[in-house]
mmCIF file of C-alpha atoms in Angstrom:
data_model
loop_
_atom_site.group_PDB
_atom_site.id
_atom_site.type_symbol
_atom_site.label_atom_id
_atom_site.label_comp_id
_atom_site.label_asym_id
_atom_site.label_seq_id
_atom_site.Cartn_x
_atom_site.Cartn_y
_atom_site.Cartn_z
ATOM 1 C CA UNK A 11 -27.608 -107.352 -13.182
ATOM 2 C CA UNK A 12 -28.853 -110.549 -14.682
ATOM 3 C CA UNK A 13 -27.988 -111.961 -17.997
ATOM 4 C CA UNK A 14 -31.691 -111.571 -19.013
ATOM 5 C CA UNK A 15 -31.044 -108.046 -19.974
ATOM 6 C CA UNK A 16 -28.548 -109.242 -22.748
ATOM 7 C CA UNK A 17 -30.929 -111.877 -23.535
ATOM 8 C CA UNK A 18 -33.528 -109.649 -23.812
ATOM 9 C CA UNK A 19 -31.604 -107.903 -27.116
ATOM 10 C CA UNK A 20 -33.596 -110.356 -29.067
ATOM 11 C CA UNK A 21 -34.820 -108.564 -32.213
ATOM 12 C CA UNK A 22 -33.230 -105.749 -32.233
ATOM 13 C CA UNK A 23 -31.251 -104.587 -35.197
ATOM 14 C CA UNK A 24 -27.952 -103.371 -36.104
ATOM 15 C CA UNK A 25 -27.937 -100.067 -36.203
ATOM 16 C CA UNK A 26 -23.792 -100.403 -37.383
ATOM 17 C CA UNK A 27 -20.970 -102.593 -36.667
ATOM 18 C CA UNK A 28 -17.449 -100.888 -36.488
ATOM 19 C CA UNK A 29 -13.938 -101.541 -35.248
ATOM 20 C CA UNK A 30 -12.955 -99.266 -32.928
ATOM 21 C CA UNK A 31 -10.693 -96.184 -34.071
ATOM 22 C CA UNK A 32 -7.451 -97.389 -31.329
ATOM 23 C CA UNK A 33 -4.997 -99.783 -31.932
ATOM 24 C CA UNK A 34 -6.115 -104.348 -31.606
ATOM 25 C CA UNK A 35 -9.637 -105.727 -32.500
ATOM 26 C CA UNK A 36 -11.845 -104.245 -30.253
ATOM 27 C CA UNK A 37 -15.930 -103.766 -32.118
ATOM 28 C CA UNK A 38 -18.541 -102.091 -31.106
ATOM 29 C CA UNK A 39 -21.970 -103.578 -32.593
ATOM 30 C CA UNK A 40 -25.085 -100.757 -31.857
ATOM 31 C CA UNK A 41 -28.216 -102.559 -31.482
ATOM 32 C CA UNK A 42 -30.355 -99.775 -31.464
ATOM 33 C CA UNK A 43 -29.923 -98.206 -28.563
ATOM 34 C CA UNK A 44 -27.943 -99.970 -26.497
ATOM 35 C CA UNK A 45 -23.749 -100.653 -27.741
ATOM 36 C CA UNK A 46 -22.473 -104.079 -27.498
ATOM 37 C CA UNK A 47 -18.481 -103.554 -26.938
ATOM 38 C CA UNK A 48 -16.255 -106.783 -27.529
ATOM 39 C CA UNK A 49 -12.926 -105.951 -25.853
ATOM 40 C CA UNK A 50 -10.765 -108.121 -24.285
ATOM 41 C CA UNK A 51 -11.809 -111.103 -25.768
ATOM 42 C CA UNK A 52 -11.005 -112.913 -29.532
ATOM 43 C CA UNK A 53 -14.085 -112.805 -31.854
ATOM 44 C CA UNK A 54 -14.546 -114.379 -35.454
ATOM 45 C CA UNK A 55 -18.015 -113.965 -37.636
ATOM 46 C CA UNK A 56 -18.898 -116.820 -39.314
ATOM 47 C CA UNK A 57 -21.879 -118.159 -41.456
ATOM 48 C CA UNK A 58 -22.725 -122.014 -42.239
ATOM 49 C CA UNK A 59 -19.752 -123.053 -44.291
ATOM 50 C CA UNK A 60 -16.594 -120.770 -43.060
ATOM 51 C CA UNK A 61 -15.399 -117.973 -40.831
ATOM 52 C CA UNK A 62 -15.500 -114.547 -42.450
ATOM 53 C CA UNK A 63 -13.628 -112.189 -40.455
ATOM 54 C CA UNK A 64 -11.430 -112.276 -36.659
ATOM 55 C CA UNK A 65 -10.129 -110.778 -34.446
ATOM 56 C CA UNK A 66 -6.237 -111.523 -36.011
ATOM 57 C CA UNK A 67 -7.390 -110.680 -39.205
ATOM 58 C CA UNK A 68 -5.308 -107.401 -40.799
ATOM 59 C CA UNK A 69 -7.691 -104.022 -39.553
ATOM 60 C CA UNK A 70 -8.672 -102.470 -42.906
ATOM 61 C CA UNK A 71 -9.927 -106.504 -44.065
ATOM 62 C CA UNK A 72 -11.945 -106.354 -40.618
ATOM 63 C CA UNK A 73 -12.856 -102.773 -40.671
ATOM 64 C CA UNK A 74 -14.306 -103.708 -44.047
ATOM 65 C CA UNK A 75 -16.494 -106.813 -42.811
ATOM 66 C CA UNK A 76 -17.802 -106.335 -39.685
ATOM 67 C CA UNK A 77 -19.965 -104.011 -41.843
ATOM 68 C CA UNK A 78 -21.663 -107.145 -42.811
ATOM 69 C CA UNK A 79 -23.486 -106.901 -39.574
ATOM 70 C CA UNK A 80 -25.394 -103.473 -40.294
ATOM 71 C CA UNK A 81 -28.920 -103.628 -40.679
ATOM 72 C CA UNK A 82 -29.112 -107.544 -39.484
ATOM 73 C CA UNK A 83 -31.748 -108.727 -36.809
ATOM 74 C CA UNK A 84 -30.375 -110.296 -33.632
ATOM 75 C CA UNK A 85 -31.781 -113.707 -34.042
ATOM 76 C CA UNK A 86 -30.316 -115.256 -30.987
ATOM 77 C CA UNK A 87 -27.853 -114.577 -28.170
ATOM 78 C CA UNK A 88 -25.946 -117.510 -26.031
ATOM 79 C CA UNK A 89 -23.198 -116.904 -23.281
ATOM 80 C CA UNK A 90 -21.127 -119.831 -22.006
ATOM 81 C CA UNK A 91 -20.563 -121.168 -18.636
ATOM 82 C CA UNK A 92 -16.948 -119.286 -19.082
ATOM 83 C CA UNK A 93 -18.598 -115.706 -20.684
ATOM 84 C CA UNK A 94 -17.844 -116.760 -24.056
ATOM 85 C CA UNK A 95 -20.808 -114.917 -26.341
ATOM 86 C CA UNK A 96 -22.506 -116.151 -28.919
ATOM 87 C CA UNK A 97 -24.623 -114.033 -31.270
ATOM 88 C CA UNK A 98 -26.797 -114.832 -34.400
ATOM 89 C CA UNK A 99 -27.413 -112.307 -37.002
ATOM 90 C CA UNK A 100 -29.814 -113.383 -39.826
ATOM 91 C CA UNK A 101 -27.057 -115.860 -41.312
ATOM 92 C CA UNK A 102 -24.078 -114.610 -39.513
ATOM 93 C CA UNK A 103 -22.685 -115.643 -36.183
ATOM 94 C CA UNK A 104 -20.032 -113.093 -33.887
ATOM 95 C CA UNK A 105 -18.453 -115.873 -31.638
ATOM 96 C CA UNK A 106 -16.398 -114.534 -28.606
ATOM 97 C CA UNK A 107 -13.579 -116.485 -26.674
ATOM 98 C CA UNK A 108 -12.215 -115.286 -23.402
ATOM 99 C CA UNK A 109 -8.752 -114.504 -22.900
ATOM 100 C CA UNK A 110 -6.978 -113.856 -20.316
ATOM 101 C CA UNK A 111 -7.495 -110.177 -18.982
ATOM 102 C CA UNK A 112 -7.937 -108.521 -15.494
ATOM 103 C CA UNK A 113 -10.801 -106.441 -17.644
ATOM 104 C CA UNK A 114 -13.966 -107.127 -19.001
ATOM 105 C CA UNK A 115 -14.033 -109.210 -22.118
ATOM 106 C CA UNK A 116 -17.225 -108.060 -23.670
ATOM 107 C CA UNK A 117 -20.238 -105.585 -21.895
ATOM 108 C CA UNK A 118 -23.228 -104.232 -23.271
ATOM 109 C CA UNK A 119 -24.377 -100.487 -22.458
ATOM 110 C CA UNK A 120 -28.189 -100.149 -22.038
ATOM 111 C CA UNK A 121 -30.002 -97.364 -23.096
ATOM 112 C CA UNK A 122 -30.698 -96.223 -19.417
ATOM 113 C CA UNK A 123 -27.276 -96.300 -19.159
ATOM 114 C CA UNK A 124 -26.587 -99.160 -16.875
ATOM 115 C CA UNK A 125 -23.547 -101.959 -18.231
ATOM 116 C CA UNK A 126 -23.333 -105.199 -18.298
ATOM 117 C CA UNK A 127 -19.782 -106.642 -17.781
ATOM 118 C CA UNK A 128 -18.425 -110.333 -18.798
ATOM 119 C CA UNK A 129 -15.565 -110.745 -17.383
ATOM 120 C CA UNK A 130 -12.859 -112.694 -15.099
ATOM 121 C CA UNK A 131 -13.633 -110.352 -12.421
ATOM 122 C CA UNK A 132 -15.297 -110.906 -9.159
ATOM 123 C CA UNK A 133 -18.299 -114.000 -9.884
ATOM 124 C CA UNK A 134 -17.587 -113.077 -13.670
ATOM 125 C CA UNK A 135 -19.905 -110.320 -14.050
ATOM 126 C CA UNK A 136 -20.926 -107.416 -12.934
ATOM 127 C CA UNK A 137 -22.816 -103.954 -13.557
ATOM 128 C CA UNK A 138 -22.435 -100.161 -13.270
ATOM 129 C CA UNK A 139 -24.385 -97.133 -13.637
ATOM 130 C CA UNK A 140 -22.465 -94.804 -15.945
ATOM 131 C CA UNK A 141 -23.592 -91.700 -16.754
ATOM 132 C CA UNK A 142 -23.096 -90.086 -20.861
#
């Protein structure tokens, strides 16, 4: 699967942003219908003038502002030469870095249910069918 498909999210909104209910950082942003999941990989949201919110940051301060994202328009999407991901929300930014991981550091679910992986494995990415 190509990267055009995550490209393609372009315009799409936030349906919500939310930390996920197990233990470390992990978010899941859904844009729509398809789920953006940001796993093994650090993250901070930032605007112009500071960072707002990372992955370090104490769980109820992020659980608290990643709900900044909901109901913001996807204004741009970049991914790095090393699958870092880069996404612009109407005035906010979600910047991943990769870390060290034998699993995927970020993936977005379609909705006909094919992934998208970004990860260290195999070429760096990869996809799946997965059924519901």
């Amino acid at each position: 699967m190509s990267l055009e498909r995550v490209y393609g999210l372009v315009g799409w909104t936030v349906q919500e942003a939310r930390l996920n209910l197990l233990s470390g950082s992990s978010i899941t942003i859904e844009l729509g219908g398809c789920l953006v999941l940001i796993n093994d990989a650090a993250w901070r949201i930032e605007d112009d003038d500071e960072f707002l919110v990372a992955s370090g940051d104490d769980r109820d301060y992020i659980r608290g502002m990643i709900t900044e994202l909901d109901g913001r328009t996807l204004t741009g999407v970049e991914v790095s030469k090393f699958l870092d991901l880069t996404m612009d929300f109407d005035g906010l930014r979600l910047v991943t870095f990769a870390l060290p991981a034998d699993e995927h550091h970020w993936s977005v679910q379609f909705e006909d249910d094919t992934v998208f992986f970004a990860g260290p494995r195999a070429g760096g990415t990869g996809s799946s069918h997965q059924p519901r």
